[in-house]
Coordinates of C-alpha atoms and ligand atoms in Angstrom, one line a residue:
M100 CA 11.0 75.5 72.0
A101 CA 9.9 73.8 69.1
Q102 CA 7.5 75.1 67.4
Q103 CA 4.0 72.9 67.0
Y104 CA 3.0 70.6 64.4
Q105 CA -0.3 72.4 62.8
V106 CA -2.4 70.1 61.3
L107 CA -2.7 71.2 57.5
A108 CA -6.4 71.3 57.4
R109 CA -5.7 74.6 59.8
K110 CA -2.7 75.7 58.3
W111 CA -4.3 75.7 55.1
R112 CA -7.9 76.7 56.1
P113 CA -8.5 79.8 53.8
Q114 CA -8.5 83.4 55.2
Q115 CA -9.9 85.4 52.3
F116 CA -13.1 84.8 50.0
D117 CA -10.6 84.0 47.0
E118 CA -8.9 81.5 48.8
V119 CA -11.6 79.0 49.3
V120 CA -11.7 76.4 46.8
G121 CA -14.3 75.2 44.7
Q122 CA -17.2 77.7 46.0
D123 CA -16.4 79.9 43.9
H124 CA -20.4 80.7 43.3
V125 CA -21.2 80.8 46.4
S126 CA -17.8 82.7 47.5
T127 CA -18.9 85.1 44.5
T128 CA -22.2 86.0 45.6
L129 CA -21.4 86.8 49.4
K130 CA -19.0 89.4 48.6
N131 CA -20.9 91.3 46.3
S132 CA -23.8 90.8 48.5
I133 CA -21.5 92.7 50.9
E134 CA -19.9 95.3 48.8
Q135 CA -23.7 96.6 47.5
S136 CA -24.1 96.8 51.2
R137 CA -27.1 93.8 50.3
L138 CA -27.4 92.2 54.1
A139 CA -29.3 89.1 54.9
H140 CA -30.2 88.5 58.4
A141 CA -29.8 85.1 58.5
Y142 CA -27.6 83.0 55.9
L143 CA -27.5 78.7 55.4
F144 CA -24.5 76.9 54.1
V145 CA -25.9 73.4 53.3
G146 CA -23.4 70.7 51.7
P147 CA -21.5 67.8 52.6
R148 CA -18.5 67.7 55.6
G149 CA -15.4 69.0 54.8
I150 CA -16.2 71.1 52.3
G151 CA -15.6 74.2 54.0
K152 CA -19.3 75.8 55.0
T153 CA -17.6 76.7 58.9
S154 CA -14.5 78.4 56.9
I155 CA -16.6 80.5 54.7
A156 CA -18.4 81.3 57.5
R157 CA -15.5 82.5 59.6
I158 CA -14.4 84.1 56.6
F159 CA -17.5 86.3 56.3
A160 CA -17.4 87.2 60.0
K161 CA -14.4 88.3 59.2
A162 CA -15.6 90.6 56.2
L163 CA -18.8 92.1 58.7
N164 CA -16.1 92.7 61.6
C165 CA -13.0 93.6 60.0
I166 CA -12.2 97.3 61.3
K167 CA -13.0 98.0 57.5
G168 CA -16.1 96.2 56.9
P169 CA -18.4 95.7 56.0
T170 CA -15.9 94.5 53.4
A171 CA -16.0 91.5 50.7
T172 CA -11.9 91.9 51.5
P173 CA -11.3 91.7 55.0
C174 CA -7.7 92.5 56.3
D175 CA -6.6 89.3 58.3
K176 CA -4.7 92.6 60.7
C177 CA -6.8 94.1 63.1
D178 CA -8.3 93.5 67.2
N179 CA -11.3 91.8 65.1
C180 CA -10.0 89.6 62.4
K181 CA -7.2 88.2 64.6
E182 CA -9.9 87.2 67.0
I183 CA -12.3 85.9 64.6
A184 CA -9.4 84.1 63.1
A185 CA -8.2 82.7 66.5
G186 CA -11.8 81.7 67.3
N187 CA -11.9 83.4 70.3
S188 CA -13.9 87.2 69.5
L189 CA -16.7 88.0 72.2
D190 CA -19.0 89.2 69.1
V191 CA -18.0 85.4 67.0
L192 CA -20.0 82.9 69.0
E193 CA -19.8 79.7 67.0
I194 CA -22.4 77.0 68.6
D195 CA -22.2 73.2 67.7
G196 CA -25.5 72.0 67.4
A197 CA -24.7 68.2 67.7
S198 CA -22.8 69.0 71.2
N199 CA -25.4 72.8 72.3
N200 CA -28.8 70.9 71.0
G201 CA -30.6 72.1 74.5
V202 CA -33.5 74.2 74.1
E203 CA -30.8 75.9 77.0
Q204 CA -28.5 76.7 75.2
V205 CA -31.1 78.4 72.9
R206 CA -32.3 80.5 75.0
E207 CA -29.2 81.9 76.6
L208 CA -28.4 83.0 72.7
R209 CA -31.7 84.1 72.6
D210 CA -30.9 86.4 75.8
T211 CA -27.6 87.1 74.4
C212 CA -28.8 88.9 71.3
R213 CA -29.9 91.6 73.1
Y214 CA -27.2 93.3 74.4
T215 CA -25.1 95.1 71.2
P216 CA -21.6 93.7 70.2
A217 CA -18.8 94.3 72.5
R218 CA -16.7 95.9 70.3
A219 CA -17.5 94.9 66.5
K220 CA -20.0 96.2 64.4
F221 CA -22.2 92.9 64.7
K222 CA -23.5 90.0 66.5
I223 CA -22.7 86.6 65.3
Y224 CA -23.7 83.2 65.6
I225 CA -22.5 80.2 64.2
I226 CA -24.2 77.9 64.6
D227 CA -22.6 74.7 62.8
E228 CA -24.7 71.2 62.3
V229 CA -28.4 73.7 62.5
H230 CA -30.4 70.4 62.1
M231 CA -29.2 68.5 65.4
L232 CA -30.9 71.4 67.5
T233 CA -34.0 70.0 69.2
T234 CA -37.5 71.6 68.4
A235 CA -37.8 73.0 70.9
A236 CA -34.4 74.4 70.0
F237 CA -35.5 75.2 66.9
N238 CA -38.5 76.6 67.9
A239 CA -37.1 79.4 70.6
L240 CA -34.5 80.4 67.9
L241 CA -37.6 80.9 65.5
K242 CA -38.7 84.2 68.0
T243 CA -35.4 85.4 68.2
L244 CA -35.0 84.7 63.8
E245 CA -38.5 86.8 63.2
E246 CA -37.2 89.4 65.3
P247 CA -33.5 90.0 64.9
P248 CA -32.3 93.0 66.5
A249 CA -30.2 94.8 63.2
H250 CA -26.7 94.0 65.2
V251 CA -28.1 90.0 64.9
K252 CA -26.3 88.1 61.8
F253 CA -27.1 83.8 62.0
I254 CA -24.6 81.7 60.2
F255 CA -26.3 78.7 59.5
A256 CA -24.7 74.9 58.4
T257 CA -26.1 72.1 58.4
T258 CA -24.7 68.4 55.8
D259 CA -28.5 67.6 56.3
P260 CA -31.3 70.0 55.3
Q261 CA -34.0 67.9 55.5
K262 CA -34.2 68.0 58.7
V263 CA -33.8 71.9 59.3
L264 CA -37.4 73.1 60.1
P265 CA -39.5 75.4 57.4
T266 CA -40.0 77.9 59.2
I267 CA -36.3 78.2 59.6
L268 CA -35.2 78.0 56.0
S269 CA -38.0 80.1 54.8
R270 CA -35.9 83.1 56.2
C271 CA -32.6 82.2 55.7
Q272 CA -30.5 83.3 52.6
R273 CA -29.4 80.2 51.3
F274 CA -25.6 78.4 49.7
D275 CA -25.3 75.0 48.3
L276 CA -21.7 73.9 48.5
R277 CA -20.5 71.7 46.4
R278 CA -18.2 68.5 46.5
I279 CA -14.8 70.0 45.1
P280 CA -14.1 68.7 41.8
S281 CA -11.0 66.4 42.4
T282 CA -8.9 68.2 38.9
L283 CA -9.3 71.7 42.0
L284 CA -8.5 68.9 44.6
V285 CA -5.3 67.2 43.3
N286 CA -4.0 71.4 41.7
H287 CA -4.7 72.9 46.1
L288 CA -3.0 69.4 47.4
K289 CA 0.2 70.0 45.1
K290 CA 0.6 73.8 46.2
I291 CA 0.9 72.0 49.8
T292 CA 2.8 69.1 49.2
K293 CA 5.2 72.0 47.2
D294 CA 5.2 74.2 50.5
E295 CA 5.9 71.3 52.6
K296 CA 8.6 69.9 51.0
V297 CA 6.9 66.5 49.7
A298 CA 7.9 64.6 46.7
I299 CA 4.5 63.1 45.5
D300 CA 3.8 62.2 42.5
D301 CA 0.3 63.0 40.5
E302 CA -1.0 59.3 40.6
A303 CA -0.6 59.5 44.6
L304 CA -2.5 62.4 44.8
T305 CA -5.2 61.7 42.5
A306 CA -5.6 58.9 44.7
I307 CA -5.9 61.1 47.5
A308 CA -8.8 63.6 45.8
R309 CA -10.5 60.1 45.1
G310 CA -10.5 58.5 48.7
A311 CA -12.0 62.1 49.8
E312 CA -14.8 62.7 48.1
G313 CA -14.5 66.1 47.1
G314 CA -13.9 66.9 50.8
M315 CA -11.1 69.4 51.5
R316 CA -10.7 68.6 55.1
D317 CA -10.8 64.9 54.2
A318 CA -8.4 65.5 51.6
E319 CA -6.0 67.6 53.7
S320 CA -6.2 65.4 57.0
T321 CA -5.2 61.8 54.6
L322 CA -2.5 63.7 53.7
D323 CA -1.2 64.8 57.5
Q324 CA -1.4 60.9 57.8
L325 CA 0.8 59.7 54.4
I326 CA 3.2 62.4 56.4
A327 CA 3.2 60.6 59.4
F328 CA 3.6 57.7 57.9
C329 CA 5.9 57.5 54.8
G330 CA 8.2 61.0 55.4
D331 CA 8.7 63.7 52.6
K332 CA 8.0 60.8 50.0
I333 CA 4.7 59.4 49.3
A334 CA 3.8 56.8 46.3
E335 CA 0.6 55.9 45.1
K336 CA 0.5 52.4 46.9
D337 CA 0.8 54.3 50.1
V338 CA -1.9 56.1 49.2
L339 CA -4.6 53.3 48.6
S340 CA -3.2 51.4 51.2
V341 CA -4.8 54.9 53.4
F342 CA -8.1 54.1 51.8
G343 CA -8.7 50.8 50.8
L344 CA -8.6 51.9 47.2
V345 CA -8.2 49.7 43.9
A346 CA -5.4 51.0 42.3
Q347 CA -6.8 53.1 39.2
D348 CA -5.2 50.1 36.6
K349 CA -7.5 47.6 38.3
I350 CA -10.5 49.5 37.6
A351 CA -9.5 50.6 34.8
A352 CA -8.5 46.4 33.4
L353 CA -12.2 45.0 35.2
T354 CA -13.5 47.7 32.5
D355 CA -11.4 46.0 29.7
A356 CA -13.1 43.0 30.6
I357 CA -15.9 44.0 30.9
I358 CA -16.2 45.7 27.4
D359 CA -14.4 42.9 26.4
G360 CA -17.2 40.0 27.9
N361 CA -14.5 38.3 29.2
T362 CA -15.8 36.8 32.2
N363 CA -12.6 34.7 33.7
I364 CA -10.5 38.0 33.9
A365 CA -13.1 40.1 34.7
L366 CA -14.0 37.5 37.9
K367 CA -10.2 37.1 38.9
T368 CA -9.2 40.6 38.7
L369 CA -12.2 40.9 41.6
K370 CA -11.0 37.4 42.8
E371 CA -7.3 39.0 44.0
L372 CA -8.6 42.7 44.9
D373 CA -10.6 41.0 47.0
E374 CA -8.3 38.3 48.7
V375 CA -5.5 41.5 49.1
G376 CA -8.8 43.1 51.3
K377 CA -9.8 45.7 49.5
D378 CA -13.2 47.2 50.3
L379 CA -15.8 45.5 47.4
Q380 CA -18.5 48.8 48.4
R381 CA -16.0 51.1 47.5
L382 CA -14.9 49.6 44.2
L383 CA -18.4 49.0 42.5
A384 CA -18.4 53.3 43.3
D385 CA -15.0 54.0 41.3
L386 CA -16.0 50.9 39.1
L387 CA -19.4 53.1 38.3
D388 CA -17.7 55.7 38.0
H389 CA -15.5 55.6 35.6
Y390 CA -18.7 54.0 33.6
R391 CA -20.4 57.3 34.1
N392 CA -17.2 58.8 32.7
L393 CA -17.5 55.9 29.7
L394 CA -20.8 57.3 28.7
V395 CA -20.6 61.2 28.8
L396 CA -18.1 60.1 26.3
T397 CA -19.5 57.7 24.3
I398 CA -22.0 60.2 23.8
G399 CA -20.6 62.4 22.7
G400 CA -21.5 66.5 22.7
A401 CA -21.3 67.8 26.4
G402 CA -17.1 66.5 26.0
A403 CA -14.7 66.5 28.0
E404 CA -15.1 69.3 30.2
L405 CA -17.8 66.9 32.2
V406 CA -15.2 64.2 33.0
D407 CA -13.4 65.8 36.3
V408 CA -10.8 63.2 35.8
P409 CA -6.4 64.1 35.3
D410 CA -5.4 63.9 32.1
M411 CA -3.7 60.5 32.0
E412 CA -6.9 58.9 32.7
L413 CA -8.7 61.0 29.8
E414 CA -7.0 59.2 27.6
L415 CA -7.3 55.7 28.7
L416 CA -11.0 56.4 28.8
K417 CA -11.0 58.0 25.6
Q418 CA -9.6 54.8 24.3
Q419 CA -12.1 52.5 26.7
A420 CA -15.1 54.9 24.5
G421 CA -14.4 53.8 21.5
R422 CA -14.6 50.3 21.8
I423 CA -18.3 50.1 23.3
D424 CA -21.8 52.8 22.7
S425 CA -23.7 54.4 25.0
D426 CA -26.7 52.3 24.9
A427 CA -24.4 49.2 26.4
V428 CA -22.7 51.1 28.7
L429 CA -26.4 52.3 30.1
R430 CA -26.5 48.9 30.3
I431 CA -23.8 48.0 32.1
I432 CA -24.4 51.0 34.4
D433 CA -27.8 49.2 34.5
A434 CA -26.3 45.8 35.8
L435 CA -24.2 47.5 38.4
A436 CA -26.1 50.3 40.2
G437 CA -28.1 47.4 40.3
A438 CA -25.4 45.1 43.1
E439 CA -24.8 48.9 44.5
A440 CA -27.2 47.9 47.5
R441 CA -27.5 45.0 48.4
L442 CA -23.5 44.9 48.2
R443 CA -24.1 46.9 51.1
Y444 CA -25.9 45.0 53.2
A445 CA -24.3 41.4 52.2
L446 CA -22.2 39.7 54.8
S447 CA -19.9 38.4 52.1
K448 CA -19.9 40.9 49.1
R449 CA -18.2 39.2 46.9
I450 CA -20.7 36.8 45.4
Y451 CA -23.2 40.4 44.8
F452 CA -20.1 41.5 43.2
E453 CA -19.3 38.8 40.7
I454 CA -23.4 37.9 40.6
A455 CA -23.1 42.2 39.2
L456 CA -20.5 42.1 36.5
V457 CA -21.7 38.9 34.9
R458 CA -24.7 40.6 34.7
A459 CA -23.0 43.2 33.0
I460 CA -21.2 41.1 30.7
K461 CA -24.0 39.4 29.5
A462 CA -25.6 43.6 29.3
R463 CA -23.2 44.6 27.1
E464 CA -23.2 41.5 24.7
L465 CA -27.4 42.5 24.5
I466 CA -28.8 44.1 21.2
G467 CA -30.5 47.0 21.6
L468 CA -34.0 47.0 20.1
E469 CA -33.1 49.6 16.8
G470 CA -30.1 47.0 16.5
V471 CA -32.8 44.5 16.0
L472 CA -34.4 46.0 13.8
K473 CA -31.6 47.4 11.7
K474 CA -30.3 43.7 11.6
L475 CA -34.2 42.4 10.9
N476 CA -33.3 45.0 7.7
E477 CA -30.5 44.4 6.5
L478 CA -31.4 40.3 6.9
K479 CA -34.5 40.9 4.8
S480 CA -32.4 42.3 1.9
Q481 CA -30.6 39.1 1.6
L482 CA -33.2 37.4 1.9
G483 CA -34.5 39.7 -1.5
S484 CA -37.5 40.5 -0.4
A485 CA -39.7 42.2 -3.1
P486 CA -40.6 45.9 -2.2
A487 CA -44.1 44.9 -3.1
A488 CA -44.0 41.6 -1.0
A489 CA -43.2 43.8 1.7
A490 CA -45.8 46.8 1.2
S491 CA -48.8 44.4 0.7
S492 CA -47.6 42.2 3.9
P493 CA -48.3 43.9 7.5
R494 CA -44.9 44.9 9.1
P495 CA -42.5 42.7 11.1
A496 CA -43.8 43.7 14.1
P497 CA -40.9 44.9 16.3
V498 CA -40.2 41.9 18.6
N499 CA -39.4 41.9 22.6
L500 CA -36.6 39.1 22.3
V501 CA -35.4 38.2 25.9
R502 CA -33.7 40.8 27.6
E503 CA -32.3 41.4 31.1
T504 CA -34.1 38.7 33.2
T505 CA -36.4 38.7 35.9
P506 CA -34.4 38.4 38.8
A507 CA -34.2 34.4 39.9
S508 CA -35.7 35.0 42.8
L509 CA -38.9 36.5 41.5
D510 CA -39.7 32.6 40.7
E511 CA -38.4 31.2 43.7
A512 CA -40.7 33.5 46.1
W513 CA -43.8 32.7 44.2
T514 CA -42.7 29.1 44.7
Y515 CA -42.1 29.6 48.2
A516 CA -45.7 31.8 48.2
V517 CA -46.9 29.0 47.1
E518 CA -45.8 25.9 49.4
H519 CA -46.8 28.6 52.1
L520 CA -51.0 28.8 51.1
G521 CA -50.4 24.9 50.4
K522 CA -50.3 24.7 54.3
V523 CA -53.3 26.7 54.6
T524 CA -55.6 26.0 51.8
P525 CA -54.4 22.5 50.0
L526 CA -56.2 23.1 47.0
A527 CA -56.0 26.6 46.6
K528 CA -52.4 25.2 46.1
T529 CA -53.0 22.5 43.7
Y530 CA -55.1 25.4 41.2
L531 CA -52.1 27.3 41.2
V532 CA -49.9 24.4 39.5
G533 CA -48.0 25.7 36.6
T534 CA -48.6 29.4 37.3
K535 CA -45.5 31.6 36.8
P536 CA -44.6 35.9 37.8
L537 CA -45.5 37.6 34.1
S538 CA -43.5 41.0 35.6
H539 CA -43.0 42.6 38.3
Q540 CA -44.0 46.9 37.9
A541 CA -44.7 49.3 40.1
G542 CA -45.2 46.8 43.2
T543 CA -47.1 45.1 40.9
L544 CA -46.3 40.9 40.5
T545 CA -48.3 39.8 37.5
I546 CA -48.8 36.0 37.5
G547 CA -49.8 34.2 34.7
F548 CA -51.9 31.3 34.2
D549 CA -52.2 28.6 31.5
P550 CA -54.9 29.0 29.6
E551 CA -56.3 25.7 29.4
F552 CA -56.5 26.7 33.4
A553 CA -58.2 29.8 33.4
E554 CA -60.6 29.1 35.3
R555 CA -59.0 28.0 37.9
R556 CA -58.5 32.1 38.0
E557 CA -61.5 31.9 39.3
F558 CA -60.8 29.4 42.2
V559 CA -57.8 30.8 43.7
D560 CA -58.2 35.0 43.3
T561 CA -59.9 35.2 47.0
A562 CA -59.1 38.0 49.1
R563 CA -57.5 35.4 51.6
N564 CA -55.4 33.9 49.3
R565 CA -54.4 37.1 47.9
E566 CA -53.2 38.2 51.6
I567 CA -51.3 35.1 52.7
L568 CA -49.4 34.9 49.1
Q569 CA -48.5 38.7 49.1
A570 CA -47.5 38.8 52.6
K571 CA -45.0 35.4 52.2
L572 CA -44.0 37.4 48.9
K573 CA -43.3 40.8 51.1
E574 CA -41.3 38.2 53.5
K575 CA -39.1 36.7 50.1
L576 CA -38.8 40.6 48.6
H577 CA -38.4 42.6 51.3
T578 CA -41.2 44.9 49.6
D579 CA -45.2 45.6 49.5
I580 CA -46.6 43.2 46.3
S581 CA -50.0 43.2 45.1
L582 CA -51.0 40.4 43.3
K583 CA -52.5 40.5 39.8
F584 CA -53.3 37.5 37.7
E585 CA -53.7 37.2 34.3
I586 CA -54.0 34.2 31.8
A587 CA -50.9 33.8 29.9
D588 CA -50.4 32.3 26.4
S589 CA -48.4 29.5 26.9
V590 CA -47.2 30.0 30.3
A591 CA -44.7 27.3 30.8
P592 CA -41.7 27.3 28.4
A593 CA -41.7 30.7 27.7
I594 CA -42.5 32.7 31.2
K595 CA -39.7 32.6 33.3
P596 CA -36.8 35.1 32.3
V597 CA -38.9 37.6 30.9
A598 CA -40.7 41.4 32.2
V599 CA -43.2 41.1 30.1
A600 CA -45.3 44.5 30.0
A601 CA -49.1 44.1 30.0
K602 CA -51.2 41.3 27.9
P603 CA -51.4 42.9 24.6
P604 CA -55.6 42.7 24.4
A605 CA -55.6 40.6 21.2
P606 CA -53.8 38.9 18.5
I607 CA -53.8 41.3 15.6
V608 CA -51.1 39.8 14.4
N609 CA -51.0 35.6 14.4
A610 CA -48.7 34.3 16.5
S611 CA -48.2 31.0 15.1
D612 CA -47.7 32.6 11.4
F613 CA -45.4 34.9 13.0
K614 CA -43.0 32.4 14.2
N615 CA -43.5 30.5 11.6
D616 CA -42.3 33.2 9.1
P617 CA -38.7 32.5 7.8
L618 CA -37.1 35.1 8.0
I619 CA -38.3 35.3 12.5
K620 CA -36.6 32.3 12.4
K621 CA -33.6 33.3 11.1
A622 CA -33.5 36.3 13.5
L623 CA -34.5 34.7 16.3
E624 CA -31.9 32.0 16.0
I625 CA -29.5 34.8 15.1
F626 CA -30.2 36.8 18.3
K627 CA -30.9 33.7 20.4
G628 CA -33.4 34.7 21.4
Q629 CA -37.5 33.5 22.6
I630 CA -40.6 35.2 21.2
V631 CA -42.2 36.9 24.1
E632 CA -44.8 39.2 22.6
V633 CA -46.8 40.1 19.4
R634 CA -47.5 43.8 18.8
K635 CA -48.6 45.6 15.3
Ligands
ZN832 ZN1 -9.3 93.3 59.5

């Protein structure tokens, strides 16, 4: 009889605590508690799917019920161990919360609890996806949990602990399992492929680990799939096509393009990837990951151990990190992360991705405030201002140069809201001509009135007008908006792109003097900036 093919996840399921990959913190604690006979009644394993929750639960069940148990190293030879491993032990009941979420099943469970185990020491209930139980079922379970018979142990597993009733949580010893670092996944996959006599290179293994996002089960079943497709020789491109992933060298190319400020190459690379049907959402996540690693490396200190990538990739990252500083990396991450949510629901993901790339490149070119001050000081010494004069005149105030722009959508939303108000109250619309959004912070949209028309604010600012404007803004901006009207300095030219904070209380430094200062003039020229706010 031909031997039936056994899927890798099953064949390589860990049988001992020491074989569990990437969850040492959990295995060690459980082993210690067994050795010290400090056993709880109920355990809860929390973590994303496919990272070993059920495997640990079964090992733990064996450890408790092994003929030699409780022991940290179940023998795997006795009937109890064998039955648990095969899933047919009478004393270890596995319940899938997702399919048995009825109160009846839990009542039944509660009733069987009372009987002593058939032949092992404990009656063990493993309830997977425990958060899926209905409230009624939870409550029935709670009764048993409050006063469990001494021979009963509960092992719960969940991907969503927020949905588990607090009264249940408080009665469990909780363990949080982690996503498995990709270097550990790669090592484990190497062991498997060697045993299965499959030729596979490191790039392909790394790609599998990347696609599995820290999940052992996903990694193993992808490998299954690949062996079925490709036989005993697997290359990186095979893996990438399974996941719709983008090769690491393309991600590196995009990163280079952003660092070098090369918009053309960035957009071209994206176009190519989109045209061959790559998953752009996934690509953005990978790009963000890459920048996260760059950030860690540019910050220094913590060092490379926080960067979980193969050596080859680490070299590349280090080389890129040498060409950019952490401030710029942070701004790029901001720009990219901003697009993530938008991309998710967009029909044309490419447009949003393109915008994100352009934003990232612009963000890279911006100079941080510290850089501005440094350059200003350099300028100052070039212009040869005497130290005495410098001391008597006010210190150059920090200048808020125009940075990341308020999304043009803010202007658009405001125009839309005003247009609509105009249909209801034409007069109000005329009063709002020339107003502009100044900032949008913490749900408050500040609208600036030109000082020349300051009195118009009184006419416009009524509860009814606000209500209409706010409702229309919400339509466009998809969030609750509360309006604030302010008199702004010279609304017209300077406002559009800026996130200005609150209006300064009173101009301590005379703004027009400031603008005429040759030093400031020169600085604005260099930074292609404009003055939005003058602070002392
Ligand atoms: Zn045993």
